[in-house]
Short mmCIF file of C-alpha atoms in Angstrom, two decimals:
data_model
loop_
_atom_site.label_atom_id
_atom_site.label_comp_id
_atom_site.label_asym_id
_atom_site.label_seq_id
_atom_site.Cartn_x
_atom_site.Cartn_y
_atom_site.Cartn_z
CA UNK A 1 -37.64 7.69 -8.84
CA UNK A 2 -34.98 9.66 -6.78
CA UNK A 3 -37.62 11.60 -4.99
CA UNK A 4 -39.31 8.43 -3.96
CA UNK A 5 -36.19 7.44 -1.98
CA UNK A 6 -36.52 9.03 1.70
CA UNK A 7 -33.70 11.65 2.18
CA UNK A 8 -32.68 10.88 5.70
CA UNK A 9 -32.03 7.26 4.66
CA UNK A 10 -29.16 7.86 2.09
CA UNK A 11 -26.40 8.51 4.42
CA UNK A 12 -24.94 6.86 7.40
CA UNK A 13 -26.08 8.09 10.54
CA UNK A 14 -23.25 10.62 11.90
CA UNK A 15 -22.60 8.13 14.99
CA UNK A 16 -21.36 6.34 12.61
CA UNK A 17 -19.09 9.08 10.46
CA UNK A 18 -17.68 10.27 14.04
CA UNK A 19 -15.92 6.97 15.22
CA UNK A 20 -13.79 7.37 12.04
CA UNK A 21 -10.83 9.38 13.74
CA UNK A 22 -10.95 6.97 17.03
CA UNK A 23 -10.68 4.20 14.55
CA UNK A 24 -7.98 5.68 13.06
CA UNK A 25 -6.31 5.98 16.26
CA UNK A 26 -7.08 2.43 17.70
CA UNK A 27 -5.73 0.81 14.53
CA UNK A 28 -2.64 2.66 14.22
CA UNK A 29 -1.58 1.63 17.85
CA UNK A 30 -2.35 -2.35 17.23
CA UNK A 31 -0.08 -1.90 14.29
CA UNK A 32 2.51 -0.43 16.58
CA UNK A 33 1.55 -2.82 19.60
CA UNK A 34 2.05 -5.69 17.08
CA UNK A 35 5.46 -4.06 16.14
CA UNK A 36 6.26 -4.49 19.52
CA UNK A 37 5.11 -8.02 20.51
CA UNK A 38 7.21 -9.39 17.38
CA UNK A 39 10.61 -7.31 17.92
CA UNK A 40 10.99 -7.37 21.65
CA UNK A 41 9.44 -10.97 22.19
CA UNK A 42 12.20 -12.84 20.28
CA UNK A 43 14.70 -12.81 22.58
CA UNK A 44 18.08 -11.36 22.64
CA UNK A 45 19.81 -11.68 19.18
CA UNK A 46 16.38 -11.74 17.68
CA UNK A 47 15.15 -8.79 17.00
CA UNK A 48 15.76 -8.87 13.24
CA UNK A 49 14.21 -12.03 13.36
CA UNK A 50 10.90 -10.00 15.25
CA UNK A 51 11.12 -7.31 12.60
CA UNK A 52 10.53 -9.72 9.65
CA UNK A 53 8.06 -11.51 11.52
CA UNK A 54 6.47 -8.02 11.82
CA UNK A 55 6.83 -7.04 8.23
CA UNK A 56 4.89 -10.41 7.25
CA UNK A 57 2.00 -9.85 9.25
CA UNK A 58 1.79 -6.53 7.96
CA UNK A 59 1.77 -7.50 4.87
CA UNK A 60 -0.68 -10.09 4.90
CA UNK A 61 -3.23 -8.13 6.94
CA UNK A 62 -2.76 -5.03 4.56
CA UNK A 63 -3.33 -7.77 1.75
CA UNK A 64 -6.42 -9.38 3.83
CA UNK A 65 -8.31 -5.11 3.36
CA UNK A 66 -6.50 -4.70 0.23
CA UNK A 67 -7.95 -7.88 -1.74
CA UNK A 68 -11.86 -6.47 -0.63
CA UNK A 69 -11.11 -2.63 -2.22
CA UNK A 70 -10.08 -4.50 -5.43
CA UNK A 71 -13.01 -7.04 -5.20
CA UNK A 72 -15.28 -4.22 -5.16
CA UNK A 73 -13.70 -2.27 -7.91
CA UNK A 74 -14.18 -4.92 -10.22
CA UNK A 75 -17.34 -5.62 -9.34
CA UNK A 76 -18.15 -2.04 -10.44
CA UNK A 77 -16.54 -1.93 -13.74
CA UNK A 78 -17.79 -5.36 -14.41
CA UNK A 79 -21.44 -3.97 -14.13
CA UNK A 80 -21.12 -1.24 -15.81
CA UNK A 81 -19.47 -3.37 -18.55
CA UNK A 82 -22.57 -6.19 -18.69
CA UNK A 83 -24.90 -2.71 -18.09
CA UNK A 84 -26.93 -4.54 -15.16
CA UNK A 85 -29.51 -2.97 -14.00
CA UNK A 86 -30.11 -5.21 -10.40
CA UNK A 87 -27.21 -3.68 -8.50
CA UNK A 88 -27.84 -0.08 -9.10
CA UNK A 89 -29.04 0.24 -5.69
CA UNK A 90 -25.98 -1.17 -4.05
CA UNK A 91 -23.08 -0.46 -6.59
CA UNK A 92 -22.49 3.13 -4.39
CA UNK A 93 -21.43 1.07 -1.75
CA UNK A 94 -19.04 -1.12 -3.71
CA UNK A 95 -17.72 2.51 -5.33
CA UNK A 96 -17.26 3.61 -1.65
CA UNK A 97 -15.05 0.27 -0.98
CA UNK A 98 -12.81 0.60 -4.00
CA UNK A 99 -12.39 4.67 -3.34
CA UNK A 100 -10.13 3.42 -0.54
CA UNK A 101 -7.64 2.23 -2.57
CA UNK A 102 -5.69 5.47 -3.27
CA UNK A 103 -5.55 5.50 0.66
CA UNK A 104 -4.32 1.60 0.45
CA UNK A 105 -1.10 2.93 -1.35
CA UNK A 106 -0.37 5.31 1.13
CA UNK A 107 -0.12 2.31 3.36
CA UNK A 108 2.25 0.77 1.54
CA UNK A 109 4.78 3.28 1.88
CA UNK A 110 6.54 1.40 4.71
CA UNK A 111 6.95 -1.95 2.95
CA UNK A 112 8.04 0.28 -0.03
CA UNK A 113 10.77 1.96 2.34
CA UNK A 114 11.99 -1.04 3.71
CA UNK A 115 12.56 -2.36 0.29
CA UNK A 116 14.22 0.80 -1.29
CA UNK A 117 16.31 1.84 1.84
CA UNK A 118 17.36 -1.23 3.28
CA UNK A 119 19.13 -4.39 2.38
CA UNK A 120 17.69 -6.90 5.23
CA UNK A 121 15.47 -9.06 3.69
CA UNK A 122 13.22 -8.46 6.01
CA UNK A 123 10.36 -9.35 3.67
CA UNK A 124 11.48 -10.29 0.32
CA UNK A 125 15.24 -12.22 0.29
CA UNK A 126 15.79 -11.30 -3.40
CA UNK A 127 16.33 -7.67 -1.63
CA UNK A 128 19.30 -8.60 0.31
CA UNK A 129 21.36 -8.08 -3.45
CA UNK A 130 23.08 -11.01 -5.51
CA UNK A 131 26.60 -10.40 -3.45
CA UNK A 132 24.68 -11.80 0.20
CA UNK A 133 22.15 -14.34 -1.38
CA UNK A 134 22.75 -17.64 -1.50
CA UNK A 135 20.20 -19.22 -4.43
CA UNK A 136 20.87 -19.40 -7.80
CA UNK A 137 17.00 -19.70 -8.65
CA UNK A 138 16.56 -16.18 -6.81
CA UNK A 139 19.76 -14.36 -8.49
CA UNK A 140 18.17 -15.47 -12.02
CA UNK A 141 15.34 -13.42 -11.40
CA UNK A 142 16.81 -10.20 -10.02
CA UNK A 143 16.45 -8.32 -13.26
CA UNK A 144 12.88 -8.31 -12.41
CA UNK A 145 13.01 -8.51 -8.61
CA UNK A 146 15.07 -5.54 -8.04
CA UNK A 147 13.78 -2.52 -5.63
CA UNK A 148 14.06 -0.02 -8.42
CA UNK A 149 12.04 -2.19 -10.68
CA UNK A 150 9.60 -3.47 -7.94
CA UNK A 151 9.10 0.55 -6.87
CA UNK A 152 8.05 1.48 -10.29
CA UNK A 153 5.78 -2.06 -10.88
CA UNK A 154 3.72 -0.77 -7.69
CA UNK A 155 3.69 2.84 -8.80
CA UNK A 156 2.07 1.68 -11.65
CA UNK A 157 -0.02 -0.63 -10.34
CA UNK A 158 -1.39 2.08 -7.52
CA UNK A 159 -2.08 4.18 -10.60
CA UNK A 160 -4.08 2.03 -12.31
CA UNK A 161 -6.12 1.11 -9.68
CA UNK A 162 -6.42 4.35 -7.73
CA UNK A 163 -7.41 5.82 -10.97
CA UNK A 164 -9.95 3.47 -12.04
CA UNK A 165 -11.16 3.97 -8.39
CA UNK A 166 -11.76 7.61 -8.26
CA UNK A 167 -13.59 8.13 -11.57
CA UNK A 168 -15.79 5.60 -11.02
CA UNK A 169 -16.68 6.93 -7.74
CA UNK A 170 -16.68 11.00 -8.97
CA UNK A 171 -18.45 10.29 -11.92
CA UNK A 172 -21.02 8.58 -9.98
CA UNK A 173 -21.18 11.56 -7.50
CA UNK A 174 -21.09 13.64 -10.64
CA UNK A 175 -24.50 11.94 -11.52
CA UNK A 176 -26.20 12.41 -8.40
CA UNK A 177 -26.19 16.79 -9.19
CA UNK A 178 -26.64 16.31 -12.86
CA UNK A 179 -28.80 12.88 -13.80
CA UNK A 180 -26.83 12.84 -17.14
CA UNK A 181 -27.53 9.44 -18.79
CA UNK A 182 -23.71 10.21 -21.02
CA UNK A 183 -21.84 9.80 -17.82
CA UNK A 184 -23.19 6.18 -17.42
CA UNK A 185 -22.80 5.30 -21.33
CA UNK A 186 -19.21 6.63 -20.64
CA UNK A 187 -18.30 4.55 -17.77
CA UNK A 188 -19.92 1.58 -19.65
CA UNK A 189 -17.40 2.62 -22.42
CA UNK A 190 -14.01 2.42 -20.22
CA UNK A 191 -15.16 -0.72 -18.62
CA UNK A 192 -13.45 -3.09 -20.95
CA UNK A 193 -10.18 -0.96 -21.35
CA UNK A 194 -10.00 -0.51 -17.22
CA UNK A 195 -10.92 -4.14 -16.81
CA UNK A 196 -7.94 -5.37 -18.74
CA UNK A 197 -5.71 -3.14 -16.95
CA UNK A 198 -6.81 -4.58 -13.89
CA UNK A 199 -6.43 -8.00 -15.02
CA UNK A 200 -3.15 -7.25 -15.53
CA UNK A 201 -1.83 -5.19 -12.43
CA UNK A 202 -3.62 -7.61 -10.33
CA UNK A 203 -2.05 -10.40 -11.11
CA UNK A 204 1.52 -8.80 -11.69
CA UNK A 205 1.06 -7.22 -8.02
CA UNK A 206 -0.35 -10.23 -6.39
CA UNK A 207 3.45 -11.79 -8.27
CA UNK A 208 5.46 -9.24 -6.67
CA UNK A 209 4.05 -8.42 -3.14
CA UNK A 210 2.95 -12.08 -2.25
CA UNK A 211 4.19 -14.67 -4.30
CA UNK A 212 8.27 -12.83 -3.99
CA UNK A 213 8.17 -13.02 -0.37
CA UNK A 214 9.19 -16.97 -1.04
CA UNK A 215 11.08 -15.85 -4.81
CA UNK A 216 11.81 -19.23 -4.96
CA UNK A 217 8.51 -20.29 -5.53
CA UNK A 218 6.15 -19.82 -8.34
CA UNK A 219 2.41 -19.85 -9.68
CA UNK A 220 1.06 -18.60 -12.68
CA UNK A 221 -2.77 -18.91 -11.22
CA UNK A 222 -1.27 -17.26 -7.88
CA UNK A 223 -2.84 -14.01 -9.19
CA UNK A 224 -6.56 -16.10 -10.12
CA UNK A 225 -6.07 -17.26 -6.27
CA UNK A 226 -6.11 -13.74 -5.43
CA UNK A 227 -8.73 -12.57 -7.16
CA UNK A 228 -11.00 -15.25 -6.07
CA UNK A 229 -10.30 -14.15 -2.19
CA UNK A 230 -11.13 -11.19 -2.70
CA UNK A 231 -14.42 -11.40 -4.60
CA UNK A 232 -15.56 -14.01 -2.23
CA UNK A 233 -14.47 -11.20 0.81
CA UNK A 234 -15.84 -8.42 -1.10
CA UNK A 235 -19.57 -10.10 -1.58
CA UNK A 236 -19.21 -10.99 2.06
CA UNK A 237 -18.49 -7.39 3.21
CA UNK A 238 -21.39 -6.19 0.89
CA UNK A 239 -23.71 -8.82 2.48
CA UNK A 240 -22.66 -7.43 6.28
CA UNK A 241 -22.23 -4.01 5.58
CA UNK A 242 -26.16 -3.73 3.65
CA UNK A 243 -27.38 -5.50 6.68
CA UNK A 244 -25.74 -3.41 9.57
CA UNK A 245 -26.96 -0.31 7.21
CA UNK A 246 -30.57 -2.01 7.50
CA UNK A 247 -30.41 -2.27 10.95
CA UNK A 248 -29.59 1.41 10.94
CA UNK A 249 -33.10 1.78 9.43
CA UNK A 250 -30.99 2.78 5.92
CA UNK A 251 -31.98 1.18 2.76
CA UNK A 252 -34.51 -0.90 4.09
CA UNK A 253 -36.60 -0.92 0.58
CA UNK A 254 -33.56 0.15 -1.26
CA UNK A 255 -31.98 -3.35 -1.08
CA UNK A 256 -34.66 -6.27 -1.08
CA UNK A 257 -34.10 -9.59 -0.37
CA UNK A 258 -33.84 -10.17 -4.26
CA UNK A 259 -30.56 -8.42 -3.81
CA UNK A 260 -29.25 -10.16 -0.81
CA UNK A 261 -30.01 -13.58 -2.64
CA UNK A 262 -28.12 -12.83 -5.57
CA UNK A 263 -24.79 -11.56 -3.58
CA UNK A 264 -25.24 -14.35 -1.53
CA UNK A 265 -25.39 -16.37 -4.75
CA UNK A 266 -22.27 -15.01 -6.15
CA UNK A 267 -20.35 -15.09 -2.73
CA UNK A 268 -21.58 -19.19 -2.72
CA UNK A 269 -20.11 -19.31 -6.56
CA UNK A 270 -17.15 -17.80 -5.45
CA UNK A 271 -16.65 -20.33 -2.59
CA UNK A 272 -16.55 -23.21 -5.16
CA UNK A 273 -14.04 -21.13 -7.64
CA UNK A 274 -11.61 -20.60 -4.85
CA UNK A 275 -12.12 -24.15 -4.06
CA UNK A 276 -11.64 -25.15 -7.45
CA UNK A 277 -8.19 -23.05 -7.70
CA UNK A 278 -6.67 -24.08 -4.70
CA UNK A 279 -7.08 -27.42 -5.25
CA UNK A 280 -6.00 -27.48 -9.01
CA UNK A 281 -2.90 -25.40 -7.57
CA UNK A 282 -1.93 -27.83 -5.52
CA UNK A 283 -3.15 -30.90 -7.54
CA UNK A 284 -0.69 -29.99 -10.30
CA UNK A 285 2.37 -29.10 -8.24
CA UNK A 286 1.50 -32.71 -6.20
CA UNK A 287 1.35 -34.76 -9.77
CA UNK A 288 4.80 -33.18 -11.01
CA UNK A 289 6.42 -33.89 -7.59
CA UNK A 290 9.39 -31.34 -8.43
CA UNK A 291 11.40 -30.25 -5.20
CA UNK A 292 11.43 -26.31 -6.68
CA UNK A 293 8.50 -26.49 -6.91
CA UNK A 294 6.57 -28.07 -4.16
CA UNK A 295 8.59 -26.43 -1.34
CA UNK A 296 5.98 -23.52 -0.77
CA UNK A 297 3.72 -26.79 0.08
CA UNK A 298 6.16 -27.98 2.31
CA UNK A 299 6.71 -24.68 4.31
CA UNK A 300 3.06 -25.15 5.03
CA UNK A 301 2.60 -28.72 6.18
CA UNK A 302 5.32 -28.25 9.16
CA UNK A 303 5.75 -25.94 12.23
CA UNK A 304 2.03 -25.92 13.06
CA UNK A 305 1.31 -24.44 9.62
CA UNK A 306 -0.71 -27.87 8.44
CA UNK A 307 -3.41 -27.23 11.28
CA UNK A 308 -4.13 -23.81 9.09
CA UNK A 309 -3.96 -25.76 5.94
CA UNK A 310 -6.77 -28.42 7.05
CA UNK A 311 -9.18 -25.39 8.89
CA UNK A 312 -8.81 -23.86 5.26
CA UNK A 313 -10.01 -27.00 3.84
CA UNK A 314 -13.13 -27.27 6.19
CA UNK A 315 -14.02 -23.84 7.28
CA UNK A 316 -13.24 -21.55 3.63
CA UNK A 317 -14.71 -24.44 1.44
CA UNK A 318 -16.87 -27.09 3.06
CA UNK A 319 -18.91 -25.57 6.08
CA UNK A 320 -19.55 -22.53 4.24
CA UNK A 321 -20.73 -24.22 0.45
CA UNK A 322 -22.85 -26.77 2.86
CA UNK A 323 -23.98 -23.78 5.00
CA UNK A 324 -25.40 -21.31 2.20
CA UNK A 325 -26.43 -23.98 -0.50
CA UNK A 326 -29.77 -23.60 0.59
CA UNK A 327 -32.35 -20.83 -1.34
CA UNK A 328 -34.10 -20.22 1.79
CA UNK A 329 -30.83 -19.71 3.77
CA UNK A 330 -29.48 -16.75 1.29
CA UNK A 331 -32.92 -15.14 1.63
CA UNK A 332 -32.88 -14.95 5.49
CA UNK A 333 -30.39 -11.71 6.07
CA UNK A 334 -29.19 -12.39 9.45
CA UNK A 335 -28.30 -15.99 8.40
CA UNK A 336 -26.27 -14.72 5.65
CA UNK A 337 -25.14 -11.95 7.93
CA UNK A 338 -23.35 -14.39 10.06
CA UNK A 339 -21.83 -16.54 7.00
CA UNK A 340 -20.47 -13.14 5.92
CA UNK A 341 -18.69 -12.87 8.84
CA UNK A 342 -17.45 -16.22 9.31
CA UNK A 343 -16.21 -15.90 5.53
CA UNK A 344 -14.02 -12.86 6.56
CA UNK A 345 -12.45 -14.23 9.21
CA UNK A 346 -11.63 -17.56 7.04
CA UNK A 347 -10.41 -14.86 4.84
CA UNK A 348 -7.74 -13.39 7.00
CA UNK A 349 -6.41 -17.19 8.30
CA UNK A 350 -6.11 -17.69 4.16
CA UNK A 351 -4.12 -14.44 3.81
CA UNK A 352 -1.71 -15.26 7.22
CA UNK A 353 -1.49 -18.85 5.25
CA UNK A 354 -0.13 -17.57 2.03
CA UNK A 355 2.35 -15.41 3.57
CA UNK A 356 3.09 -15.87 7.27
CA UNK A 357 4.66 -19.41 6.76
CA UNK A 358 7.77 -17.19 5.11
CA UNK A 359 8.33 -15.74 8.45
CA UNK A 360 8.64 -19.30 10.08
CA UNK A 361 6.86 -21.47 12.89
CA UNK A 362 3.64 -20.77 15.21
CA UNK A 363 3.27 -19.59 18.63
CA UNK A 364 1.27 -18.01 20.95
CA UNK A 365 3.23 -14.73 20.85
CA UNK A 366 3.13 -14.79 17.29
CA UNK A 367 -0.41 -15.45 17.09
CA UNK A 368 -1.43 -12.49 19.51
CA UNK A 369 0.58 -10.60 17.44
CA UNK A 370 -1.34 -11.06 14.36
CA UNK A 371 -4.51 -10.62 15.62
CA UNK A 372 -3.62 -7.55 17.36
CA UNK A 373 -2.20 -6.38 13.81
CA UNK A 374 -5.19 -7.53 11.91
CA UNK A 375 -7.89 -5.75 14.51
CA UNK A 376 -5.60 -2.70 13.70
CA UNK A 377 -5.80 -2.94 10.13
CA UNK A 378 -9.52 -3.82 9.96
CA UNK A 379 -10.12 -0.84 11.75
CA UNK A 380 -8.13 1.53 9.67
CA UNK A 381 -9.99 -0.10 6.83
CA UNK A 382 -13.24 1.13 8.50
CA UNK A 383 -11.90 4.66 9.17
CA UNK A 384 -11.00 5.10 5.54
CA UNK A 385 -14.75 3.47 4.28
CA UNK A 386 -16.01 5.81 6.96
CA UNK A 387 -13.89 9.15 5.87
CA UNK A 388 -14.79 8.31 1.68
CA UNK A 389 -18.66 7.92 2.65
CA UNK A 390 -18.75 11.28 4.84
CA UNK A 391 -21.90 13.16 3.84
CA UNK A 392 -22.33 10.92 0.51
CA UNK A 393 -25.54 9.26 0.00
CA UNK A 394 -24.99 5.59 0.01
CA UNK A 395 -27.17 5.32 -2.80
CA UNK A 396 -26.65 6.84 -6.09
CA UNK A 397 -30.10 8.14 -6.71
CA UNK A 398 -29.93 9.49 -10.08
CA UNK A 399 -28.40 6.17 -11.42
CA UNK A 400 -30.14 5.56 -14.95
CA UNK A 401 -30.70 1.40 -13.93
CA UNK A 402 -32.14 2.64 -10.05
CA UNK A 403 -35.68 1.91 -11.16
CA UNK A 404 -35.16 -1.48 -12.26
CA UNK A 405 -32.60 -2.29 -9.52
CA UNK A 406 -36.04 -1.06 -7.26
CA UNK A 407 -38.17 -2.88 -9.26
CA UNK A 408 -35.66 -6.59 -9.84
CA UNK A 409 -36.80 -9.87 -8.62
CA UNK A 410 -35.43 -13.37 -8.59
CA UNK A 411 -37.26 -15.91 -9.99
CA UNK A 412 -37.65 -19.48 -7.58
#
């Protein structure tokens, strides 16, 4: 079936490959630009003040590209764990996605260095140290939220990830010289074992580099939250990037429409499950009416904050589930390429909402800050998709399940 598949087709045009060093370039200086519209723009007195703000944004734009590598590496172990046979043709790309994450944790160095070098509180107020805080609720919870502990936590949770990541990926590119059959029964075989690893890290890290900014505060389905974003961004990414790729004149027979309606299916079901665990979040912390607990709430229905809350409501849950209900809308690819975007900028405003209100109230300086950050990070995100794929097909031709992925339709 491999030799059916047109060579020229199976990588990304070298355009393409080239713009990754620019985009390296143009992202690192909106980081830095950002940097500087928060620390100088506060005023005299306020440049600490600046420098949180900073660290926030960061965070929660690194989080925004962070949640769609993770999305996609779960969606790879989880078909290799159900063996399905549709997404052969476009699991290479997910691989591609989630082979950023080693990258990701190189990025995280400076939030890591902030933490275990200074005592500012910059970002997380449990790391100002029991002698300068000032809540009980926080100092009961240092033996966990400590820097030492938190460094090793994200070690850890790097190395699970990043590890899961890269033999995914070079055992698929393994497959593409050899066509040995073993290396997929393998990778169907360490799907369960990596999956509840994931499970686990994910939810842990979502606990300690989200939920801690406000240590106050807690959630055990914060992590479920998480995970929901970031499937419903990584099915949206998958959606844009196959059609930009088709535009390209690349896999234009290698994903059908019967593919595009079934991610567009699961990015719809994913919709209503984030829908469903926001709202049973809050629901639950409204019914028990408990001051500890429904501060986080409060911090986001003052300060211009609410205004995010209610374009969350109708823009990441309503327009979109009434906007790509519809069969005949998932099957049209430029319709669904434009709810893909519209989903990942709703994406970033639910990432900025989690962890921006921390930092404190709206304004236009603020604002152009975080978009300038965001663009940045977005396009470091591309560079790094863009360095991974290099001369790597985008398919992975001698995949066992490619002739029934070619093959797979939808029934009506």
């Amino acid at each position: 079936m491999a030799s059916k598949i047109p060579n020229d087709n199976l990588t990304l045009p070298a355009s393409w490959r080239s713009l990754a060093p620019v985009l390296v370039a143009v992202g690192a200086i909106c980081v830095c630009v950002s940097l500087g519209l928060f620390y100088f723009t506060g005023g005299e007195g306020q440049e600490s003040a600046g420098f949180s703000v900073f660290f926030h944004s960061y965070l929660a734009n690194y989080m925004y590209c962070m949640s769609i590598s993770l999305g996609a590496l779960f969606f790879v172990m989880v078909q290799h764990l159900v063996r399905a046979s549709w997404s052969a043709s476009i699991k290479r790309l997910a691989e591609l996605l989630a082979y950023t994450i080693p990258w990701w944790a190189l990025l995280f160095i400076p939030i890591l260095a902030m933490v275990l070098f200074t005592d500012s509180g910059a970002l997380y107020k449990w790391n100002l140290g029991p002698d300068k805080l000032d809540s009980d609720l926080i100092k009961a919870k240092l033996a966990y939220l400590n820097p030492g502990f938190f460094a090793i936590r994200t070690v850890v949770y790097f190395a699970i990830f990043s590890i899961a990541a890269r033999i995914y990926f070079t055992m698929s590119r393994k497959q593409d010289e050899s066509g040995d059959v073993e290396i997929t029964l393998k990778l169907q075989r360490w799907a369960g074992p990596f999956i509840m690893l994931f499970a686990l890290a994910l939810n842990f890290a979502s606990f300690d580099w989200m939920m801690s900014t406000d240590a106050e505060w807690f959630s055990t389905i914060y992590g479920v939250y998480l995970f929901a974003a970031g499937m419903l961004s990584f099915f949206a990414t998958m959606i844009l990037t196959c059609h930009l790729l088709q535009r390209s004149g690349r896999m234009e027979k290698l994903v059908t429409l019967e593919h595009f309606q079934d991610m567009s299916k699961f990015q719809f079901g994913f919709i209503v499950f984030w829908g469903y665990i926001a709202f049973s979040q809050f629901l639950l912390y409204w019914y028990g009416n408990i001051p500890e607990e429904t501060l986080w709430y409060k911090h986001r229905m003052e300060h211009g904050w609410q205004y995010v809350g209610l374009l969350l409501i109708a823009f990441h849950f309503v327009v979109p589930f009434l906007g790509t209900m519809s069969r005949h809308i998932r099957r049209n690819r430029p319709v669904m390429a434009f709810w893909a975007s519209f989903i990942l900028v709703v994406h970033w405003l639910d990432m900025m909402f989690l962890i921006m209100p921390n930092a404190g109230s709206l304004s236009t300086m603020m604002v152009l800050g975080h978009l300038v950050c965001w663009i940045g990070m977005v396009c470091i995100f591309a560079a790094l998709f863009l360095l991974r794929v290099g001369e790597t097909p985008v398919v992975a031709v001698k995949d066992p399940w490619l002739p029934d992925s070619l093959a797979y339709t939808v029934g009506p």
